[in-house]
């Protein structure tokens, strides 16, 4: 499969919305106490704002038929002059999705590698992300790429 990783553009919004819906549906089904049922889990204005801000990157994986097979959204976080933390730059992955029929073809890995390469270019110290404990498939994927737990967020539902 010929695959191209490129930066998203405004005209990608409708196609990305379909993929974001897939991700949101998984999260909503697993945690309806946390996520709202919505048909628009990617606000167009927010998408456009992220495209225009230098601390955000939205990359898409496109096949030879110009179909978007997946995307990654990441943000550059700078920790500076904090009294307790070391100064550093982190690439924080906010969202990663490969649509159902394109899964298990190495697309997610390529998208994540684009974030890793960018992190190296800007001398980031790490790539970080959050994954829900129920999402075992995603956890296995990240572990296969050498991600390790950094901290554990816990809850008690009342």
Short mmCIF file of N, CA and C in Angstrom, two decimals:
data_model
loop_
_atom_site.label_atom_id
_atom_site.label_comp_id
_atom_site.label_asym_id
_atom_site.label_seq_id
_atom_site.Cartn_x
_atom_site.Cartn_y
_atom_site.Cartn_z
N UNK A 1 0.85 -1.18 0.00
CA UNK A 1 0.00 0.00 0.00
C UNK A 1 0.89 1.23 0.00
N UNK A 2 0.69 2.11 -0.99
CA UNK A 2 1.41 3.37 -1.02
C UNK A 2 0.81 4.30 0.02
N UNK A 3 1.63 4.76 0.93
CA UNK A 3 1.13 5.58 2.02
C UNK A 3 1.93 6.85 2.11
N UNK A 4 1.23 7.96 2.31
CA UNK A 4 1.88 9.25 2.45
C UNK A 4 1.44 9.85 3.77
N UNK A 5 2.40 10.33 4.56
CA UNK A 5 2.10 11.05 5.79
C UNK A 5 2.30 12.54 5.47
N UNK A 6 1.26 13.32 5.72
CA UNK A 6 1.35 14.75 5.42
C UNK A 6 0.61 15.54 6.48
N UNK A 7 0.87 16.84 6.50
CA UNK A 7 0.15 17.71 7.42
C UNK A 7 -1.30 17.87 6.95
N UNK A 8 -2.19 17.91 7.89
CA UNK A 8 -3.61 18.11 7.57
C UNK A 8 -3.84 19.53 7.06
N UNK A 9 -4.87 19.66 6.27
CA UNK A 9 -5.30 20.97 5.77
C UNK A 9 -6.79 21.12 6.08
N UNK A 10 -7.28 22.34 5.98
CA UNK A 10 -8.67 22.62 6.35
C UNK A 10 -9.66 21.72 5.62
N UNK A 11 -9.40 21.43 4.35
CA UNK A 11 -10.34 20.61 3.58
C UNK A 11 -10.37 19.14 4.04
N UNK A 12 -9.49 18.74 4.95
CA UNK A 12 -9.51 17.39 5.50
C UNK A 12 -10.54 17.23 6.61
N UNK A 13 -11.12 18.32 7.06
CA UNK A 13 -11.99 18.29 8.24
C UNK A 13 -13.07 17.21 8.17
N UNK A 14 -13.85 17.18 7.11
CA UNK A 14 -14.97 16.23 7.02
C UNK A 14 -14.50 14.79 7.12
N UNK A 15 -13.40 14.47 6.43
CA UNK A 15 -12.87 13.10 6.48
C UNK A 15 -12.32 12.77 7.87
N UNK A 16 -11.66 13.73 8.50
CA UNK A 16 -11.14 13.49 9.84
C UNK A 16 -12.27 13.36 10.85
N UNK A 17 -13.33 14.10 10.66
CA UNK A 17 -14.47 14.00 11.56
C UNK A 17 -14.99 12.56 11.62
N UNK A 18 -15.02 11.88 10.49
CA UNK A 18 -15.48 10.49 10.46
C UNK A 18 -14.57 9.59 11.30
N UNK A 19 -13.26 9.82 11.23
CA UNK A 19 -12.33 9.02 12.02
C UNK A 19 -12.42 9.35 13.50
N UNK A 20 -12.55 10.63 13.81
CA UNK A 20 -12.68 11.03 15.21
C UNK A 20 -13.95 10.43 15.79
N UNK A 21 -15.00 10.32 14.99
CA UNK A 21 -16.24 9.69 15.46
C UNK A 21 -15.99 8.24 15.86
N UNK A 22 -15.15 7.53 15.10
CA UNK A 22 -14.82 6.14 15.44
C UNK A 22 -14.17 6.06 16.82
N UNK A 23 -13.20 6.92 17.05
CA UNK A 23 -12.50 6.93 18.33
C UNK A 23 -13.46 7.32 19.45
N UNK A 24 -14.24 8.36 19.20
CA UNK A 24 -15.16 8.83 20.23
C UNK A 24 -16.19 7.75 20.59
N UNK A 25 -16.65 7.03 19.60
CA UNK A 25 -17.64 5.97 19.83
C UNK A 25 -17.06 4.90 20.77
N UNK A 26 -15.82 4.53 20.58
CA UNK A 26 -15.17 3.55 21.46
C UNK A 26 -15.14 4.08 22.89
N UNK A 27 -14.74 5.34 23.02
CA UNK A 27 -14.65 5.94 24.35
C UNK A 27 -16.03 6.12 24.99
N UNK A 28 -16.99 6.55 24.20
CA UNK A 28 -18.33 6.76 24.73
C UNK A 28 -18.95 5.43 25.19
N UNK A 29 -18.78 4.37 24.40
CA UNK A 29 -19.35 3.07 24.78
C UNK A 29 -18.72 2.55 26.06
N UNK A 30 -17.43 2.75 26.20
CA UNK A 30 -16.73 2.25 27.39
C UNK A 30 -16.97 3.14 28.61
N UNK A 31 -17.11 4.45 28.40
CA UNK A 31 -17.23 5.39 29.52
C UNK A 31 -18.32 6.43 29.28
N UNK A 32 -19.59 6.00 29.22
CA UNK A 32 -20.67 6.98 29.03
C UNK A 32 -20.81 7.92 30.23
N UNK A 33 -20.19 7.56 31.34
CA UNK A 33 -20.19 8.44 32.50
C UNK A 33 -19.20 9.58 32.34
N UNK A 34 -18.35 9.48 31.35
CA UNK A 34 -17.28 10.46 31.13
C UNK A 34 -17.50 11.23 29.82
N UNK A 35 -17.88 10.51 28.77
CA UNK A 35 -18.02 11.11 27.44
C UNK A 35 -19.49 11.31 27.07
N UNK A 36 -19.75 12.40 26.36
CA UNK A 36 -21.09 12.69 25.87
C UNK A 36 -21.31 12.00 24.53
N UNK A 37 -22.55 11.67 24.26
CA UNK A 37 -22.94 11.13 22.96
C UNK A 37 -23.10 12.32 22.02
N UNK A 38 -22.24 12.38 21.01
CA UNK A 38 -22.28 13.52 20.09
C UNK A 38 -21.94 13.07 18.68
N UNK A 39 -22.50 13.76 17.72
CA UNK A 39 -22.18 13.50 16.32
C UNK A 39 -21.00 14.34 15.84
N UNK A 40 -20.57 15.31 16.66
CA UNK A 40 -19.48 16.20 16.24
C UNK A 40 -18.41 16.23 17.34
N UNK A 41 -17.62 15.15 17.44
CA UNK A 41 -16.58 15.12 18.47
C UNK A 41 -15.31 15.91 18.10
N UNK A 42 -15.30 16.48 16.91
CA UNK A 42 -14.20 17.35 16.49
C UNK A 42 -14.81 18.66 16.01
N UNK A 43 -14.70 19.67 16.84
CA UNK A 43 -15.24 20.98 16.51
C UNK A 43 -14.42 21.59 15.37
N UNK A 44 -15.10 22.07 14.34
CA UNK A 44 -14.39 22.61 13.18
C UNK A 44 -13.53 23.81 13.54
N UNK A 45 -14.04 24.69 14.38
CA UNK A 45 -13.26 25.87 14.78
C UNK A 45 -12.00 25.46 15.55
N UNK A 46 -12.15 24.48 16.43
CA UNK A 46 -11.01 23.98 17.19
C UNK A 46 -9.98 23.36 16.24
N UNK A 47 -10.45 22.59 15.26
CA UNK A 47 -9.58 21.98 14.25
C UNK A 47 -8.80 23.05 13.50
N UNK A 48 -9.49 24.08 13.05
CA UNK A 48 -8.84 25.17 12.31
C UNK A 48 -7.83 25.90 13.19
N UNK A 49 -8.19 26.13 14.46
CA UNK A 49 -7.26 26.77 15.39
C UNK A 49 -6.00 25.95 15.58
N UNK A 50 -6.16 24.65 15.71
CA UNK A 50 -4.98 23.78 15.88
C UNK A 50 -4.10 23.81 14.64
N UNK A 51 -4.71 23.87 13.47
CA UNK A 51 -3.92 23.94 12.24
C UNK A 51 -3.08 25.21 12.17
N UNK A 52 -3.58 26.27 12.78
CA UNK A 52 -2.89 27.56 12.68
C UNK A 52 -1.91 27.83 13.82
N UNK A 53 -1.90 27.01 14.87
CA UNK A 53 -0.99 27.22 15.99
C UNK A 53 0.26 26.36 15.83
N UNK A 54 1.40 26.98 16.02
CA UNK A 54 2.66 26.28 15.82
C UNK A 54 2.92 25.18 16.83
N UNK A 55 2.28 25.23 18.01
CA UNK A 55 2.54 24.18 19.00
C UNK A 55 1.76 22.90 18.68
N UNK A 56 0.84 22.94 17.73
CA UNK A 56 0.08 21.76 17.34
C UNK A 56 0.51 21.25 15.97
N UNK A 57 0.42 19.93 15.81
CA UNK A 57 0.59 19.30 14.50
C UNK A 57 -0.54 18.31 14.33
N UNK A 58 -1.13 18.32 13.17
CA UNK A 58 -2.10 17.29 12.80
C UNK A 58 -1.58 16.68 11.51
N UNK A 59 -1.27 15.40 11.60
CA UNK A 59 -0.74 14.69 10.44
C UNK A 59 -1.76 13.63 10.02
N UNK A 60 -1.86 13.42 8.72
CA UNK A 60 -2.76 12.39 8.21
C UNK A 60 -1.97 11.37 7.40
N UNK A 61 -2.48 10.15 7.41
CA UNK A 61 -1.93 9.08 6.57
C UNK A 61 -2.91 8.90 5.42
N UNK A 62 -2.39 9.03 4.22
CA UNK A 62 -3.23 9.00 3.03
C UNK A 62 -2.75 7.87 2.12
N UNK A 63 -3.68 7.06 1.61
CA UNK A 63 -3.26 5.98 0.71
C UNK A 63 -3.16 6.48 -0.73
N UNK A 64 -2.85 5.55 -1.62
CA UNK A 64 -2.65 5.92 -3.03
C UNK A 64 -3.92 6.45 -3.69
N UNK A 65 -5.08 6.19 -3.09
CA UNK A 65 -6.36 6.70 -3.62
C UNK A 65 -6.79 7.98 -2.92
N UNK A 66 -5.86 8.61 -2.23
CA UNK A 66 -6.11 9.85 -1.48
C UNK A 66 -7.15 9.68 -0.38
N UNK A 67 -7.31 8.46 0.12
CA UNK A 67 -8.20 8.22 1.25
C UNK A 67 -7.39 8.42 2.54
N UNK A 68 -7.98 9.10 3.51
CA UNK A 68 -7.32 9.27 4.79
C UNK A 68 -7.56 8.01 5.61
N UNK A 69 -6.47 7.31 5.93
CA UNK A 69 -6.55 6.05 6.65
C UNK A 69 -6.37 6.25 8.15
N UNK A 70 -5.78 7.37 8.53
CA UNK A 70 -5.54 7.63 9.95
C UNK A 70 -5.03 9.04 10.16
N UNK A 71 -4.92 9.40 11.43
CA UNK A 71 -4.40 10.73 11.76
C UNK A 71 -3.76 10.68 13.14
N UNK A 72 -2.96 11.70 13.41
CA UNK A 72 -2.39 11.91 14.73
C UNK A 72 -2.42 13.41 15.01
N UNK A 73 -2.79 13.74 16.24
CA UNK A 73 -2.76 15.13 16.69
C UNK A 73 -1.82 15.19 17.87
N UNK A 74 -0.82 16.04 17.78
CA UNK A 74 0.08 16.19 18.92
C UNK A 74 0.41 17.65 19.16
N UNK A 75 0.81 17.89 20.39
CA UNK A 75 1.09 19.25 20.85
C UNK A 75 2.48 19.29 21.45
N UNK A 76 3.16 20.38 21.22
CA UNK A 76 4.47 20.60 21.83
C UNK A 76 4.24 21.30 23.16
N UNK A 77 4.68 20.66 24.23
CA UNK A 77 4.54 21.23 25.57
C UNK A 77 5.93 21.61 26.07
N UNK A 78 6.05 22.83 26.53
CA UNK A 78 7.32 23.29 27.11
C UNK A 78 7.15 23.46 28.60
N UNK A 79 8.01 22.83 29.34
CA UNK A 79 8.03 22.99 30.79
C UNK A 79 9.26 23.83 31.09
N UNK A 80 9.01 25.04 31.57
CA UNK A 80 10.10 25.98 31.81
C UNK A 80 9.93 26.68 33.15
N UNK A 81 11.03 26.86 33.81
CA UNK A 81 11.09 27.65 35.04
C UNK A 81 10.06 27.21 36.09
N UNK A 82 9.81 25.94 36.15
CA UNK A 82 8.93 25.39 37.18
C UNK A 82 9.77 25.11 38.41
N UNK A 83 9.32 25.47 39.58
CA UNK A 83 10.16 25.31 40.77
C UNK A 83 10.50 23.86 41.11
N UNK A 84 9.71 22.90 40.62
CA UNK A 84 9.95 21.50 40.97
C UNK A 84 10.33 20.61 39.80
N UNK A 85 10.11 21.10 38.58
CA UNK A 85 10.33 20.25 37.41
C UNK A 85 11.49 20.73 36.55
N UNK A 86 12.14 19.78 35.92
CA UNK A 86 13.24 20.07 35.02
C UNK A 86 12.69 20.70 33.74
N UNK A 87 13.37 21.71 33.23
CA UNK A 87 12.99 22.31 31.95
C UNK A 87 13.09 21.25 30.86
N UNK A 88 12.06 21.16 30.04
CA UNK A 88 12.10 20.22 28.93
C UNK A 88 10.99 20.52 27.94
N UNK A 89 11.12 19.90 26.78
CA UNK A 89 10.12 19.98 25.73
C UNK A 89 9.60 18.56 25.52
N UNK A 90 8.28 18.43 25.47
CA UNK A 90 7.62 17.13 25.32
C UNK A 90 6.67 17.20 24.13
N UNK A 91 6.65 16.13 23.35
CA UNK A 91 5.62 15.99 22.31
C UNK A 91 4.50 15.17 22.95
N UNK A 92 3.33 15.79 23.10
CA UNK A 92 2.20 15.13 23.73
C UNK A 92 1.17 14.73 22.67
N UNK A 93 0.97 13.44 22.51
CA UNK A 93 0.00 12.93 21.54
C UNK A 93 -1.39 13.03 22.15
N UNK A 94 -2.22 13.87 21.56
CA UNK A 94 -3.59 14.04 22.03
C UNK A 94 -4.52 12.99 21.46
N UNK A 95 -4.25 12.57 20.23
CA UNK A 95 -5.16 11.64 19.57
C UNK A 95 -4.43 10.93 18.44
N UNK A 96 -4.73 9.65 18.31
CA UNK A 96 -4.17 8.83 17.22
C UNK A 96 -5.26 7.86 16.81
N UNK A 97 -5.53 7.77 15.53
CA UNK A 97 -6.57 6.87 15.05
C UNK A 97 -6.19 6.32 13.67
N UNK A 98 -6.44 5.04 13.51
CA UNK A 98 -6.41 4.42 12.20
C UNK A 98 -7.79 3.82 12.01
N UNK A 99 -8.43 4.15 10.91
CA UNK A 99 -9.79 3.67 10.68
C UNK A 99 -9.80 2.15 10.50
N UNK A 100 -10.93 1.55 10.90
CA UNK A 100 -11.07 0.10 10.97
C UNK A 100 -10.46 -0.72 9.85
N UNK A 101 -10.79 -0.43 8.62
CA UNK A 101 -10.33 -1.28 7.51
C UNK A 101 -8.85 -1.12 7.20
N UNK A 102 -8.20 -0.12 7.79
CA UNK A 102 -6.77 0.08 7.57
C UNK A 102 -5.92 -0.35 8.76
N UNK A 103 -6.55 -0.88 9.80
CA UNK A 103 -5.80 -1.27 10.99
C UNK A 103 -4.89 -2.46 10.69
N UNK A 104 -3.83 -2.54 11.48
CA UNK A 104 -2.85 -3.63 11.42
C UNK A 104 -2.08 -3.66 10.10
N UNK A 105 -1.84 -2.48 9.55
CA UNK A 105 -1.06 -2.35 8.32
C UNK A 105 0.16 -1.45 8.54
N UNK A 106 0.44 -1.12 9.80
CA UNK A 106 1.61 -0.30 10.11
C UNK A 106 1.36 1.20 10.02
N UNK A 107 0.13 1.60 9.81
CA UNK A 107 -0.19 3.02 9.64
C UNK A 107 -0.05 3.78 10.95
N UNK A 108 -0.57 3.22 12.03
CA UNK A 108 -0.44 3.87 13.33
C UNK A 108 1.01 4.06 13.71
N UNK A 109 1.81 3.05 13.42
CA UNK A 109 3.25 3.13 13.71
C UNK A 109 3.90 4.25 12.90
N UNK A 110 3.54 4.36 11.63
CA UNK A 110 4.11 5.42 10.79
C UNK A 110 3.69 6.81 11.28
N UNK A 111 2.44 6.94 11.70
CA UNK A 111 1.98 8.23 12.23
C UNK A 111 2.74 8.58 13.50
N UNK A 112 2.90 7.60 14.37
CA UNK A 112 3.62 7.86 15.62
C UNK A 112 5.09 8.15 15.33
N UNK A 113 5.66 7.47 14.35
CA UNK A 113 7.05 7.75 13.97
C UNK A 113 7.21 9.18 13.46
N UNK A 114 6.17 9.72 12.82
CA UNK A 114 6.26 11.12 12.36
C UNK A 114 6.36 12.05 13.56
N UNK A 115 5.63 11.74 14.64
CA UNK A 115 5.72 12.55 15.86
C UNK A 115 7.08 12.38 16.52
N UNK A 116 7.60 11.17 16.52
CA UNK A 116 8.92 10.91 17.11
C UNK A 116 9.99 11.67 16.35
N UNK A 117 9.94 11.62 15.03
CA UNK A 117 10.93 12.35 14.22
C UNK A 117 10.85 13.85 14.47
N UNK A 118 9.64 14.36 14.55
CA UNK A 118 9.48 15.78 14.82
C UNK A 118 10.04 16.11 16.20
N UNK A 119 9.77 15.25 17.17
CA UNK A 119 10.31 15.44 18.51
C UNK A 119 11.83 15.51 18.50
N UNK A 120 12.45 14.65 17.72
CA UNK A 120 13.92 14.67 17.62
C UNK A 120 14.40 15.97 16.97
N UNK A 121 13.68 16.43 15.95
CA UNK A 121 14.05 17.68 15.26
C UNK A 121 14.04 18.87 16.21
N UNK A 122 13.11 18.89 17.14
CA UNK A 122 12.99 20.04 18.04
C UNK A 122 13.66 19.77 19.40
N UNK A 123 14.41 18.68 19.47
CA UNK A 123 15.12 18.30 20.70
C UNK A 123 14.19 18.06 21.89
N UNK A 124 13.05 17.46 21.63
CA UNK A 124 12.14 17.09 22.72
C UNK A 124 12.78 15.97 23.53
N UNK A 125 12.43 15.90 24.79
CA UNK A 125 12.99 14.86 25.64
C UNK A 125 12.17 13.58 25.62
N UNK A 126 10.89 13.68 25.23
CA UNK A 126 10.05 12.49 25.23
C UNK A 126 8.78 12.69 24.40
N UNK A 127 8.15 11.56 24.12
CA UNK A 127 6.81 11.54 23.54
C UNK A 127 5.91 11.01 24.64
N UNK A 128 4.82 11.71 24.92
CA UNK A 128 3.92 11.28 25.98
C UNK A 128 2.49 11.20 25.44
N UNK A 129 1.68 10.38 26.08
CA UNK A 129 0.28 10.26 25.71
C UNK A 129 -0.48 9.65 26.88
N UNK A 130 -1.78 9.72 26.78
CA UNK A 130 -2.66 9.11 27.76
C UNK A 130 -3.50 8.07 27.04
N UNK A 131 -3.66 6.92 27.65
CA UNK A 131 -4.49 5.87 27.08
C UNK A 131 -5.40 5.34 28.19
N UNK A 132 -6.65 5.13 27.87
CA UNK A 132 -7.60 4.61 28.85
C UNK A 132 -7.26 3.16 29.19
N UNK A 133 -7.42 2.80 30.45
CA UNK A 133 -7.12 1.44 30.91
C UNK A 133 -7.98 0.39 30.18
N UNK A 134 -9.21 0.74 29.78
CA UNK A 134 -10.07 -0.22 29.08
C UNK A 134 -9.59 -0.51 27.66
N UNK A 135 -8.75 0.36 27.11
CA UNK A 135 -8.35 0.25 25.71
C UNK A 135 -7.11 -0.65 25.58
N UNK A 136 -7.31 -1.93 25.81
CA UNK A 136 -6.21 -2.89 25.82
C UNK A 136 -5.49 -2.98 24.48
N UNK A 137 -6.24 -2.86 23.40
CA UNK A 137 -5.64 -2.91 22.06
C UNK A 137 -4.63 -1.76 21.88
N UNK A 138 -5.02 -0.57 22.30
CA UNK A 138 -4.12 0.59 22.19
C UNK A 138 -2.92 0.43 23.12
N UNK A 139 -3.15 -0.07 24.32
CA UNK A 139 -2.04 -0.26 25.27
C UNK A 139 -1.01 -1.22 24.68
N UNK A 140 -1.47 -2.32 24.12
CA UNK A 140 -0.55 -3.29 23.50
C UNK A 140 0.21 -2.65 22.34
N UNK A 141 -0.49 -1.85 21.54
CA UNK A 141 0.16 -1.15 20.43
C UNK A 141 1.28 -0.25 20.93
N UNK A 142 0.98 0.59 21.92
CA UNK A 142 2.00 1.50 22.44
C UNK A 142 3.15 0.75 23.09
N UNK A 143 2.84 -0.30 23.82
CA UNK A 143 3.91 -1.10 24.43
C UNK A 143 4.79 -1.74 23.36
N UNK A 144 4.22 -2.13 22.23
CA UNK A 144 5.01 -2.73 21.15
C UNK A 144 6.00 -1.72 20.56
N UNK A 145 5.74 -0.44 20.79
CA UNK A 145 6.62 0.62 20.30
C UNK A 145 7.49 1.20 21.42
N UNK A 146 7.62 0.45 22.52
CA UNK A 146 8.50 0.78 23.65
C UNK A 146 7.97 1.86 24.58
N UNK A 147 6.68 2.17 24.51
CA UNK A 147 6.11 3.09 25.50
C UNK A 147 5.96 2.34 26.82
N UNK A 148 6.19 3.06 27.89
CA UNK A 148 6.09 2.51 29.25
C UNK A 148 5.18 3.41 30.08
N UNK A 149 4.50 2.83 31.08
CA UNK A 149 3.69 3.69 31.96
C UNK A 149 4.57 4.73 32.66
N UNK A 150 4.10 5.94 32.69
CA UNK A 150 4.81 7.03 33.35
C UNK A 150 4.21 7.30 34.73
N UNK A 151 2.90 7.26 34.80
CA UNK A 151 2.18 7.42 36.06
C UNK A 151 0.86 6.68 35.91
N UNK A 152 0.16 6.54 36.99
CA UNK A 152 -1.13 5.88 36.93
C UNK A 152 -2.17 6.83 37.52
N UNK A 153 -3.17 7.16 36.73
CA UNK A 153 -4.27 8.00 37.19
C UNK A 153 -5.36 7.06 37.67
N UNK A 154 -5.84 7.32 38.87
CA UNK A 154 -6.85 6.43 39.46
C UNK A 154 -8.12 7.20 39.76
N UNK A 155 -9.21 6.48 39.90
CA UNK A 155 -10.48 7.10 40.21
C UNK A 155 -11.31 6.19 41.09
N UNK A 156 -12.26 6.79 41.76
CA UNK A 156 -13.30 6.06 42.48
C UNK A 156 -14.61 6.69 42.06
N UNK A 157 -15.42 5.94 41.35
CA UNK A 157 -16.71 6.47 40.89
C UNK A 157 -17.68 6.41 42.06
N UNK A 158 -18.31 7.53 42.34
CA UNK A 158 -19.25 7.62 43.45
C UNK A 158 -20.68 7.49 43.00
#
